[in-house]
Amino acid sequence: MSEIERIGVVGAGQMGAGIAEVCARAGCDVLVVEQDRAAAESGRARILASLDHAVRRGKIGAGEREQAAWRLRFAVDVGELADRQLVIEAVIEDEPLKCDVVSQVDKVLTDPEAIVASNTSSIPIMKLAHGAGRPGNVIGLHFFNPVPVMPLVEVISSLTTSPRVREQAESFLTRTLGKRTIRAADRSGFVVNALLVPYLLAAVRMVETGRATPADVDSGMEAGCAHPMGPLRLADLIGLDTVVAIAESMYAEDREPLFAPPPLLRRMVQAGHLGRKTGRGFHAYPEASGVPA
């Protein structure tokens, strides 16, 4: 395969929009696919707002912003991804849905060397690749939120992922996007979340048992351990529904009690208190739109 220039992104929520933005800013031709026109327009608005924010902060110039916006296209038909060299799925952290997306994308790609990547934060890549006709072309590329700011991407190869695919993906991430990569084994949670999520769950349990308030838990870790953000504010930023999904995936694989989501966290998700994206989690965010990203 020649140098990767044509990128597809499935899903334009918080993560998908960020991935599409960094690819467009890097000079790639980016096609974003969403489930319907309303979702596509919402994703487009999310990306443009982020580009405008980058201009205001002096991270990019107005001309670069216009060029990045020009490189973005939106569609509602997965079939339009046929000519892409790399497609990254970034739909919600739901295993059956992600498996279906990976299978659909694999079927429509015309280039036999085209890569299908998942931005899953916890689901083993082998599960996602199992239903693909070319499992050797499937890989995990786990970006971190906010994608334009966070430098890391975890690269996860399954037992069937081709070494060629891993090398091309790593080259694209480092040379084109300017990201830093680490390789992770194909185990639920990979490297970062396998370390992070038990810490977040421990903070939830501390609140659940009345040992400390959310404000004091976060202040303790920020002022006492020099963390830039406390665990509960971080959980709110990630999305409490996403934290639950990651924890459930990790618990299903290892049956480690520390990975089990606490009842309080489940109740908050059931109540729709998902964190920053809904305006309420362990803390309140009155500036939020109230619509989940």
Short mmCIF file of C-alpha atoms in Angstrom, two decimals, residues 23-269:
data_model
loop_
_atom_site.label_atom_id
_atom_site.label_comp_id
_atom_site.label_asym_id
_atom_site.label_seq_id
_atom_site.Cartn_x
_atom_site.Cartn_y
_atom_site.Cartn_z
CA CYS A 23 -6.49 13.53 10.25
CA ALA A 24 -7.86 16.53 8.34
CA ARG A 25 -5.37 18.87 10.01
CA ALA A 26 -2.59 16.48 8.97
CA GLY A 27 -3.54 16.85 5.31
CA CYS A 28 -5.60 13.70 4.81
CA ASP A 29 -8.77 13.34 2.76
CA VAL A 30 -11.33 12.43 5.46
CA LEU A 31 -14.77 10.91 4.98
CA VAL A 32 -16.92 10.64 8.10
CA VAL A 33 -19.90 8.27 8.12
CA GLU A 34 -22.77 8.65 10.58
CA GLN A 35 -26.09 6.87 11.02
CA ASP A 36 -28.23 9.73 9.66
CA ARG A 37 -28.05 13.31 8.40
CA ALA A 38 -28.80 14.83 11.79
CA ALA A 39 -25.92 12.94 13.41
CA ALA A 40 -23.64 13.88 10.51
CA GLU A 41 -24.51 17.57 10.88
CA SER A 42 -23.96 17.37 14.63
CA GLY A 43 -20.56 15.77 14.04
CA ARG A 44 -19.63 18.41 11.48
CA ALA A 45 -20.57 21.18 13.90
CA ARG A 46 -18.53 19.50 16.66
CA ILE A 47 -15.41 19.36 14.48
CA LEU A 48 -15.75 22.94 13.22
CA ALA A 49 -16.24 24.19 16.77
CA SER A 50 -13.04 22.42 17.81
CA LEU A 51 -11.15 23.92 14.86
CA ASP A 52 -12.43 27.37 15.79
CA HIS A 53 -11.27 26.80 19.37
CA ALA A 54 -7.82 25.83 18.08
CA VAL A 55 -7.66 29.08 16.10
CA ARG A 56 -8.64 31.15 19.13
CA ARG A 57 -5.92 29.46 21.18
CA GLY A 58 -3.34 30.08 18.49
CA LYS A 59 -2.75 26.38 17.81
CA ILE A 60 -3.57 26.75 14.12
CA GLY A 61 -4.05 29.67 11.75
CA ALA A 62 -7.29 30.65 10.06
CA GLY A 63 -5.96 29.34 6.74
CA GLU A 64 -5.11 25.95 8.23
CA ARG A 65 -8.58 25.81 9.74
CA GLU A 66 -10.18 26.40 6.34
CA GLN A 67 -8.00 23.77 4.67
CA ALA A 68 -8.84 21.19 7.34
CA ALA A 69 -12.57 21.93 7.01
CA TRP A 70 -12.30 21.59 3.23
CA ARG A 71 -10.75 18.12 3.59
CA LEU A 72 -13.77 16.83 5.56
CA ARG A 73 -16.75 15.16 3.93
CA PHE A 74 -19.76 13.48 5.56
CA ALA A 75 -21.99 10.61 4.48
CA VAL A 76 -24.62 8.25 5.86
CA ASP A 77 -23.79 5.21 3.70
CA VAL A 78 -20.94 2.90 4.74
CA GLY A 79 -20.60 1.94 1.08
CA GLU A 80 -19.07 5.35 0.35
CA LEU A 81 -15.96 4.24 2.26
CA ALA A 82 -15.04 1.85 -0.57
CA ASP A 83 -11.93 3.76 -1.70
CA ARG A 84 -10.49 4.43 1.77
CA GLN A 85 -7.03 3.15 2.71
CA LEU A 86 -7.70 3.27 6.45
CA VAL A 87 -11.07 3.27 8.18
CA ILE A 88 -11.31 3.87 11.93
CA GLU A 89 -14.53 2.91 13.66
CA ALA A 90 -15.39 5.15 16.61
CA VAL A 91 -18.94 4.20 17.50
CA ILE A 92 -20.08 3.73 21.10
CA GLU A 93 -18.36 1.11 23.26
CA ASP A 94 -20.81 -1.69 22.43
CA GLU A 95 -19.30 -4.99 21.33
CA PRO A 96 -22.07 -6.24 18.97
CA LEU A 97 -22.30 -2.82 17.29
CA LYS A 98 -18.54 -2.54 16.83
CA CYS A 99 -18.35 -6.08 15.44
CA ASP A 100 -21.07 -5.23 12.95
CA VAL A 101 -19.35 -2.00 11.88
CA VAL A 102 -15.98 -3.72 11.39
CA SER A 103 -17.65 -6.45 9.31
CA GLN A 104 -19.56 -3.94 7.16
CA VAL A 105 -16.47 -1.81 6.52
CA ASP A 106 -14.35 -4.84 5.65
CA LYS A 107 -16.90 -5.89 3.03
CA VAL A 108 -17.04 -2.54 1.21
CA LEU A 109 -13.31 -1.72 1.02
CA THR A 110 -11.98 -2.37 -2.47
CA ASP A 111 -8.24 -2.22 -1.72
CA PRO A 112 -7.18 -5.70 -0.47
CA GLU A 113 -4.57 -4.02 1.75
CA ALA A 114 -6.93 -1.44 3.27
CA ILE A 115 -6.82 -1.35 7.06
CA VAL A 116 -9.83 -1.50 9.37
CA ALA A 117 -9.08 -0.07 12.81
CA SER A 118 -11.15 0.11 15.97
CA ASN A 119 -10.88 2.90 18.51
CA THR A 120 -12.25 0.58 21.20
CA SER A 121 -11.00 1.38 24.68
CA SER A 122 -11.48 -2.12 26.08
CA ILE A 123 -12.84 -4.77 23.68
CA PRO A 124 -10.26 -7.37 22.55
CA ILE A 125 -9.45 -6.88 18.86
CA MET A 126 -9.72 -10.60 18.13
CA LYS A 127 -13.44 -10.40 18.95
CA LEU A 128 -13.90 -7.56 16.47
CA ALA A 129 -11.78 -9.20 13.76
CA HIS A 130 -13.51 -12.56 14.01
CA GLY A 131 -16.37 -11.58 11.70
CA ALA A 132 -14.20 -9.81 9.13
CA GLY A 133 -13.37 -11.49 5.85
CA ARG A 134 -9.78 -10.22 6.17
CA PRO A 135 -8.99 -10.44 9.90
CA GLY A 136 -5.33 -9.82 9.16
CA ASN A 137 -6.23 -6.25 8.16
CA VAL A 138 -7.98 -5.45 11.46
CA ILE A 139 -6.12 -3.64 14.24
CA GLY A 140 -6.86 -1.60 17.34
CA LEU A 141 -5.89 2.09 17.41
CA HIS A 142 -6.99 3.52 20.74
CA PHE A 143 -6.86 7.31 20.74
CA PHE A 144 -7.34 9.36 23.91
CA ASN A 145 -9.70 12.24 24.66
CA PRO A 146 -9.41 15.02 23.60
CA VAL A 147 -7.78 13.58 20.48
CA PRO A 148 -6.31 16.87 19.16
CA VAL A 149 -4.53 17.38 22.49
CA MET A 150 -3.58 13.95 23.80
CA PRO A 151 -0.39 12.61 22.13
CA LEU A 152 -0.83 8.88 22.77
CA VAL A 153 -2.36 6.10 20.68
CA GLU A 154 -2.33 2.48 21.82
CA VAL A 155 -1.68 0.05 18.96
CA ILE A 156 -3.24 -3.38 19.53
CA SER A 157 -2.60 -6.35 17.25
CA SER A 158 -4.71 -9.48 17.54
CA LEU A 159 -3.38 -12.98 16.92
CA THR A 160 -4.36 -12.57 13.25
CA THR A 161 -3.23 -8.98 12.60
CA SER A 162 -0.61 -8.82 9.85
CA PRO A 163 2.79 -7.33 10.83
CA ARG A 164 2.47 -5.21 7.68
CA VAL A 165 -0.75 -3.69 8.99
CA ARG A 166 0.79 -2.86 12.35
CA GLU A 167 3.84 -1.25 10.75
CA GLN A 168 1.76 0.84 8.34
CA ALA A 169 -0.58 1.94 11.10
CA GLU A 170 2.28 2.95 13.39
CA SER A 171 3.98 4.83 10.57
CA PHE A 172 0.78 6.74 9.82
CA LEU A 173 0.24 7.62 13.47
CA THR A 174 3.77 8.85 14.09
CA ARG A 175 4.81 10.35 10.74
CA THR A 176 1.48 11.76 9.54
CA LEU A 177 -0.41 12.54 12.73
CA GLY A 178 2.59 13.19 14.96
CA LYS A 179 1.28 10.88 17.67
CA ARG A 180 3.25 8.81 20.15
CA THR A 181 2.45 5.09 20.10
CA ILE A 182 2.76 2.19 22.49
CA ARG A 183 2.06 -1.44 21.69
CA ALA A 184 -0.47 -3.23 23.87
CA ALA A 185 -1.35 -6.89 24.16
CA ASP A 186 -4.82 -7.87 22.97
CA ARG A 187 -6.29 -8.02 26.47
CA SER A 188 -9.35 -6.11 27.59
CA GLY A 189 -8.37 -2.64 28.78
CA PHE A 190 -5.00 -2.83 27.00
CA VAL A 191 -2.35 -0.84 28.95
CA VAL A 192 -3.78 2.51 29.99
CA ASN A 193 -7.31 1.51 30.98
CA ALA A 194 -6.12 -1.65 32.70
CA LEU A 195 -4.24 0.68 35.05
CA LEU A 196 -6.65 3.63 35.07
CA VAL A 197 -10.10 2.08 35.45
CA PRO A 198 -9.49 0.27 38.77
CA TYR A 199 -8.27 3.62 40.14
CA LEU A 200 -11.44 5.37 38.95
CA LEU A 201 -13.64 2.63 40.40
CA ALA A 202 -11.83 2.87 43.73
CA ALA A 203 -12.67 6.58 43.84
CA VAL A 204 -16.34 5.80 43.14
CA ARG A 205 -16.39 3.23 45.94
CA MET A 206 -14.89 5.78 48.32
CA VAL A 207 -17.81 8.12 47.63
CA GLU A 208 -20.32 5.26 47.69
CA THR A 209 -19.25 4.19 51.18
CA GLY A 210 -19.24 7.75 52.52
CA ARG A 211 -15.52 7.99 53.16
CA ALA A 212 -15.21 11.25 51.24
CA THR A 213 -17.15 13.61 48.99
CA PRO A 214 -16.42 13.79 45.24
CA ALA A 215 -14.87 17.23 45.73
CA ASP A 216 -12.55 16.00 48.48
CA VAL A 217 -11.55 12.86 46.54
CA ASP A 218 -10.55 14.98 43.56
CA SER A 219 -8.86 17.66 45.65
CA GLY A 220 -6.90 14.99 47.49
CA MET A 221 -5.45 13.51 44.31
CA GLU A 222 -4.86 16.89 42.65
CA ALA A 223 -3.22 18.61 45.63
CA GLY A 224 -1.77 15.54 47.30
CA CYS A 225 -0.47 13.59 44.32
CA ALA A 226 -0.05 16.40 41.76
CA HIS A 227 -2.57 14.82 39.37
CA PRO A 228 -3.81 17.40 36.83
CA MET A 229 -7.37 16.13 37.31
CA GLY A 230 -8.97 14.12 40.09
CA PRO A 231 -10.37 10.64 39.35
CA LEU A 232 -14.03 11.63 39.48
CA ARG A 233 -13.61 14.67 37.25
CA LEU A 234 -11.68 12.42 34.89
CA ALA A 235 -14.47 9.84 34.96
CA ASP A 236 -16.95 12.62 34.18
CA LEU A 237 -14.78 13.71 31.25
CA ILE A 238 -14.49 10.17 29.87
CA GLY A 239 -18.23 9.60 30.34
CA LEU A 240 -19.59 7.41 33.13
CA ASP A 241 -21.32 5.16 30.60
CA THR A 242 -17.98 4.58 28.91
CA VAL A 243 -16.30 3.85 32.25
CA VAL A 244 -18.97 1.24 32.97
CA ALA A 245 -18.57 -0.32 29.52
CA ILE A 246 -14.79 -0.56 29.90
CA ALA A 247 -15.08 -1.98 33.41
CA GLU A 248 -17.63 -4.58 32.30
CA SER A 249 -15.41 -5.69 29.43
CA MET A 250 -12.40 -6.03 31.72
CA TYR A 251 -14.41 -7.87 34.39
CA ALA A 252 -15.87 -10.26 31.79
CA GLU A 253 -12.40 -11.27 30.69
CA ASP A 254 -10.54 -11.50 34.01
CA ARG A 255 -13.27 -11.83 36.68
CA GLU A 256 -11.21 -9.51 38.85
CA PRO A 257 -13.51 -7.96 41.53
CA LEU A 258 -11.68 -4.64 41.31
CA PHE A 259 -12.91 -4.34 37.71
CA ALA A 260 -16.62 -4.68 38.63
CA PRO A 261 -18.56 -1.38 38.31
CA PRO A 262 -19.85 -0.24 41.73
CA PRO A 263 -23.65 -0.03 42.13
CA LEU A 264 -23.49 3.77 42.52
CA LEU A 265 -21.83 4.10 39.11
CA ARG A 266 -24.46 1.88 37.48
CA ARG A 267 -27.29 3.89 39.07
CA MET A 268 -25.83 7.16 37.82
CA VAL A 269 -25.67 5.81 34.28
#
